[in-house]
PDB file of C-alpha atoms in Angstrom:
ATOM      1  CA  MET A  22      51.745 -58.210  35.371  1.00 45.00           C
ATOM      2  CA  LEU A  23      52.267 -54.870  33.666  1.00 54.00           C
ATOM      3  CA  THR A  24      49.004 -52.915  33.331  1.00 78.00           C
ATOM      4  CA  PHE A  25      48.272 -50.152  30.908  1.00 82.00           C
ATOM      5  CA  LYS A  26      45.549 -47.506  30.774  1.00 89.00           C
ATOM      6  CA  ASN A  27      44.744 -45.576  27.615  1.00 92.00           C
ATOM      7  CA  ILE A  28      44.302 -41.883  28.432  1.00 94.00           C
ATOM      8  CA  ASP A  29      42.766 -39.156  26.241  1.00 95.00           C
ATOM      9  CA  LEU A  30      44.289 -35.936  27.579  1.00 94.00           C
ATOM     10  CA  ILE A  31      41.687 -33.333  26.655  1.00 93.00           C
ATOM     11  CA  ASN A  32      43.890 -30.231  26.573  1.00 91.00           C
ATOM     12  CA  GLY A  33      47.314 -31.744  26.353  1.00 90.00           C
ATOM     13  CA  LEU A  34      50.050 -30.629  28.716  1.00 89.00           C
ATOM     14  CA  PRO A  35      51.836 -27.259  28.852  1.00 86.00           C
ATOM     15  CA  GLY A  36      54.464 -27.465  26.101  1.00 87.00           C
ATOM     16  CA  PHE A  37      52.773 -30.556  24.589  1.00 90.00           C
ATOM     17  CA  GLU A  38      49.279 -29.150  23.819  1.00 91.00           C
ATOM     18  CA  ASN A  39      49.091 -31.035  20.515  1.00 94.00           C
ATOM     19  CA  LEU A  40      49.526 -34.457  22.244  1.00 95.00           C
ATOM     20  CA  HIS A  41      46.340 -36.034  23.513  1.00 95.00           C
ATOM     21  CA  ALA A  42      46.731 -39.824  23.386  1.00 96.00           C
ATOM     22  CA  PHE A  43      48.816 -41.237  26.257  1.00 96.00           C
ATOM     23  CA  ILE A  44      49.368 -44.559  27.908  1.00 95.00           C
ATOM     24  CA  LEU A  45      49.767 -44.883  31.641  1.00 95.00           C
ATOM     25  CA  ALA A  46      51.886 -47.935  32.414  1.00 94.00           C
ATOM     26  CA  GLU A  47      52.656 -49.294  35.892  1.00 92.00           C
ATOM     27  CA  LEU A  48      56.405 -49.980  36.309  1.00 90.00           C
ATOM     28  CA  GLU A  49      56.374 -53.252  38.225  1.00 86.00           C
ATOM     29  CA  SER A  50      60.061 -53.188  39.099  1.00 87.00           C
ATOM     30  CA  TYR A  51      59.830 -49.574  40.204  1.00 87.00           C
ATOM     31  CA  ALA A  52      56.504 -49.493  42.034  1.00 86.00           C
ATOM     32  CA  PRO A  53      54.767 -47.245  42.803  1.00 90.00           C
ATOM     33  CA  PHE A  54      56.074 -45.266  39.799  1.00 91.00           C
ATOM     34  CA  CYS A  55      54.309 -45.247  36.429  1.00 94.00           C
ATOM     35  CA  ALA A  56      55.306 -44.079  32.918  1.00 95.00           C
ATOM     36  CA  PHE A  57      52.960 -41.543  31.309  1.00 96.00           C
ATOM     37  CA  GLN A  58      53.895 -41.813  27.610  1.00 95.00           C
ATOM     38  CA  SER A  59      52.609 -40.167  24.500  1.00 96.00           C
ATOM     39  CA  VAL A  60      51.200 -42.545  21.845  1.00 96.00           C
ATOM     40  CA  ASP A  61      51.973 -40.130  18.967  1.00 93.00           C
ATOM     41  CA  GLU A  62      55.468 -39.144  20.192  1.00 95.00           C
ATOM     42  CA  PRO A  63      56.814 -42.168  22.128  1.00 93.00           C
ATOM     43  CA  ASP A  64      59.938 -40.160  23.094  1.00 95.00           C
ATOM     44  CA  ILE A  65      57.684 -37.980  25.214  1.00 94.00           C
ATOM     45  CA  SER A  66      57.379 -39.821  28.487  1.00 94.00           C
ATOM     46  CA  MET A  67      57.290 -38.683  32.128  1.00 94.00           C
ATOM     47  CA  LEU A  68      57.378 -40.416  35.424  1.00 95.00           C
ATOM     48  CA  VAL A  69      54.175 -40.075  37.516  1.00 96.00           C
ATOM     49  CA  ILE A  70      52.804 -41.457  40.728  1.00 95.00           C
ATOM     50  CA  ASP A  71      49.293 -41.938  42.099  1.00 94.00           C
ATOM     51  CA  ALA A  72      48.646 -38.711  44.119  1.00 94.00           C
ATOM     52  CA  ASN A  73      46.784 -40.698  46.701  1.00 92.00           C
ATOM     53  CA  LEU A  74      50.046 -42.232  47.832  1.00 92.00           C
ATOM     54  CA  LEU A  75      51.197 -38.860  49.085  1.00 91.00           C
ATOM     55  CA  ALA A  76      50.431 -37.922  52.655  1.00 87.00           C
ATOM     56  CA  VAL A  77      49.900 -34.264  51.627  1.00 86.00           C
ATOM     57  CA  TRP A  78      47.168 -35.319  49.200  1.00 87.00           C
ATOM     58  CA  LYS A  79      44.540 -36.222  51.817  1.00 83.00           C
ATOM     59  CA  ASP A  80      43.439 -32.655  52.142  1.00 78.00           C
ATOM     60  CA  ILE A  81      43.321 -31.853  48.411  1.00 86.00           C
ATOM     61  CA  ASN A  82      39.973 -31.513  46.619  1.00 87.00           C
ATOM     62  CA  ILE A  83      39.481 -31.331  42.840  1.00 93.00           C
ATOM     63  CA  PRO A  84      37.139 -28.414  42.046  1.00 93.00           C
ATOM     64  CA  PRO A  85      33.658 -29.484  40.873  1.00 94.00           C
ATOM     65  CA  ARG A  86      33.962 -27.601  37.578  1.00 94.00           C
ATOM     66  CA  GLU A  87      37.094 -29.713  36.764  1.00 93.00           C
ATOM     67  CA  LEU A  88      35.247 -32.915  37.594  1.00 95.00           C
ATOM     68  CA  GLN A  89      32.309 -31.897  35.348  1.00 95.00           C
ATOM     69  CA  ILE A  90      34.700 -31.511  32.385  1.00 94.00           C
ATOM     70  CA  LEU A  91      35.529 -35.223  32.870  1.00 95.00           C
ATOM     71  CA  ASN A  92      31.938 -36.274  33.524  1.00 95.00           C
ATOM     72  CA  LEU A  93      32.659 -37.113  37.110  1.00 95.00           C
ATOM     73  CA  GLU A  94      30.449 -36.400  40.122  1.00 92.00           C
ATOM     74  CA  LYS A  95      33.006 -36.454  42.910  1.00 91.00           C
ATOM     75  CA  SER A  96      36.813 -36.653  43.363  1.00 88.00           C
ATOM     76  CA  THR A  97      36.590 -40.242  44.560  1.00 88.00           C
ATOM     77  CA  ASP A  98      35.306 -41.284  41.144  1.00 91.00           C
ATOM     78  CA  SER A  99      38.599 -40.145  39.575  1.00 93.00           C
ATOM     79  CA  GLU A 100      42.199 -41.136  39.698  1.00 94.00           C
ATOM     80  CA  GLN A 101      44.826 -38.445  40.160  1.00 95.00           C
ATOM     81  CA  TYR A 102      48.477 -38.592  39.166  1.00 96.00           C
ATOM     82  CA  VAL A 103      51.312 -36.134  39.738  1.00 96.00           C
ATOM     83  CA  ILE A 104      54.253 -35.615  37.497  1.00 96.00           C
ATOM     84  CA  LEU A 105      57.638 -36.201  39.047  1.00 95.00           C
ATOM     85  CA  LYS A 106      60.913 -34.472  38.470  1.00 92.00           C
ATOM     86  CA  VAL A 107      64.461 -35.478  39.485  1.00 86.00           C
ATOM     87  CA  SER A 108      66.683 -32.676  40.717  1.00 77.00           C
ATOM     88  CA  GLN A 109      69.896 -32.630  38.717  1.00 77.00           C
ATOM     89  CA  GLY A 110      71.979 -31.515  41.751  1.00 74.00           C
ATOM     90  CA  THR A 111      70.567 -33.607  44.564  1.00 73.00           C
ATOM     91  CA  GLN A 112      69.077 -36.550  42.666  1.00 76.00           C
ATOM     92  CA  GLU A 113      65.937 -36.240  44.760  1.00 85.00           C
ATOM     93  CA  PHE A 114      62.344 -36.523  43.435  1.00 87.00           C
ATOM     94  CA  THR A 115      59.870 -33.686  43.601  1.00 92.00           C
ATOM     95  CA  ALA A 116      56.170 -33.858  42.620  1.00 93.00           C
ATOM     96  CA  ASN A 117      53.995 -31.290  40.906  1.00 95.00           C
ATOM     97  CA  ILE A 118      51.072 -31.323  43.348  1.00 94.00           C
ATOM     98  CA  LYS A 119      49.855 -27.963  42.062  1.00 95.00           C
ATOM     99  CA  ALA A 120      48.827 -29.456  38.680  1.00 95.00           C
ATOM    100  CA  PRO A 121      47.663 -33.092  38.948  1.00 96.00           C
ATOM    101  CA  ILE A 122      46.488 -35.132  36.005  1.00 96.00           C
ATOM    102  CA  VAL A 123      42.857 -36.075  36.851  1.00 96.00           C
ATOM    103  CA  PHE A 124      41.607 -39.233  35.039  1.00 95.00           C
ATOM    104  CA  ASN A 125      38.163 -40.662  34.510  1.00 96.00           C
ATOM    105  CA  PRO A 126      38.785 -44.450  34.646  1.00 94.00           C
ATOM    106  CA  GLU A 127      35.456 -45.187  33.000  1.00 94.00           C
ATOM    107  CA  SER A 128      35.874 -43.006  29.906  1.00 95.00           C
ATOM    108  CA  GLY A 129      39.649 -42.619  29.670  1.00 94.00           C
ATOM    109  CA  ALA A 130      39.327 -38.860  29.576  1.00 96.00           C
ATOM    110  CA  ALA A 131      41.913 -36.873  31.566  1.00 96.00           C
ATOM    111  CA  ASN A 132      42.886 -33.264  32.131  1.00 95.00           C
ATOM    112  CA  GLN A 133      45.788 -31.567  33.877  1.00 95.00           C
ATOM    113  CA  VAL A 134      44.151 -29.408  36.594  1.00 94.00           C
ATOM    114  CA  ILE A 135      45.785 -26.298  37.999  1.00 93.00           C
ATOM    115  CA  LEU A 136      44.727 -26.125  41.632  1.00 94.00           C
ATOM    116  CA  ASP A 137      44.117 -22.676  43.036  1.00 90.00           C
ATOM    117  CA  ASN A 138      45.963 -23.113  46.284  1.00 88.00           C
ATOM    118  CA  ALA A 139      49.023 -21.066  47.111  1.00 88.00           C
ATOM    119  CA  ASN A 140      50.238 -23.783  49.547  1.00 87.00           C
ATOM    120  CA  LEU A 141      50.714 -26.284  46.768  1.00 89.00           C
ATOM    121  CA  SER A 142      54.000 -26.523  44.925  1.00 90.00           C
ATOM    122  CA  VAL A 143      55.085 -27.586  41.450  1.00 92.00           C
ATOM    123  CA  GLU A 144      58.250 -29.029  43.192  1.00 90.00           C
ATOM    124  CA  HIS A 145      56.958 -30.688  46.352  1.00 90.00           C
ATOM    125  CA  PRO A 146      59.754 -32.779  47.865  1.00 89.00           C
ATOM    126  CA  LEU A 147      59.006 -36.483  48.093  1.00 85.00           C
ATOM    127  CA  ASN A 148      61.577 -37.161  50.850  1.00 74.00           C
ATOM    128  CA  ASP A 149      59.395 -38.850  53.414  1.00 66.00           C
ATOM    129  CA  GLU A 150      56.109 -38.113  51.644  1.00 69.00           C
ATOM    130  CA  LEU A 151      55.046 -41.489  50.360  1.00 64.00           C
ATOM    131  CA  SER A 152      52.442 -42.925  52.711  1.00 50.00           C
TER     132      SER A 152
END
């Protein structure tokens, strides 16, 4: 069964600041990938994955100030997704682990959070990363 989540992206995304209403849809045939699609501009859609599926994610903490914006007490109360990109040359996936989308499943509010950690990349290779 295909599941959807309505998401209210508080500040939009870089380049799409005016878009706030999104749908997160699990892609059954392509699990664990999900579509993150704008409600107002359906042509704006990106591939995302639950950040907790990435081995590198186990040591990542969302700053308390970011959780407060979403009315969350701790990271485990949230869901986090990372935007994926496919390299034109190599056809390999990379994940933006520097700026996850943090989602409050109770309220539907979400925000893209820029993590202040020089070790995190906007193009983290997924090659053997999925745990």
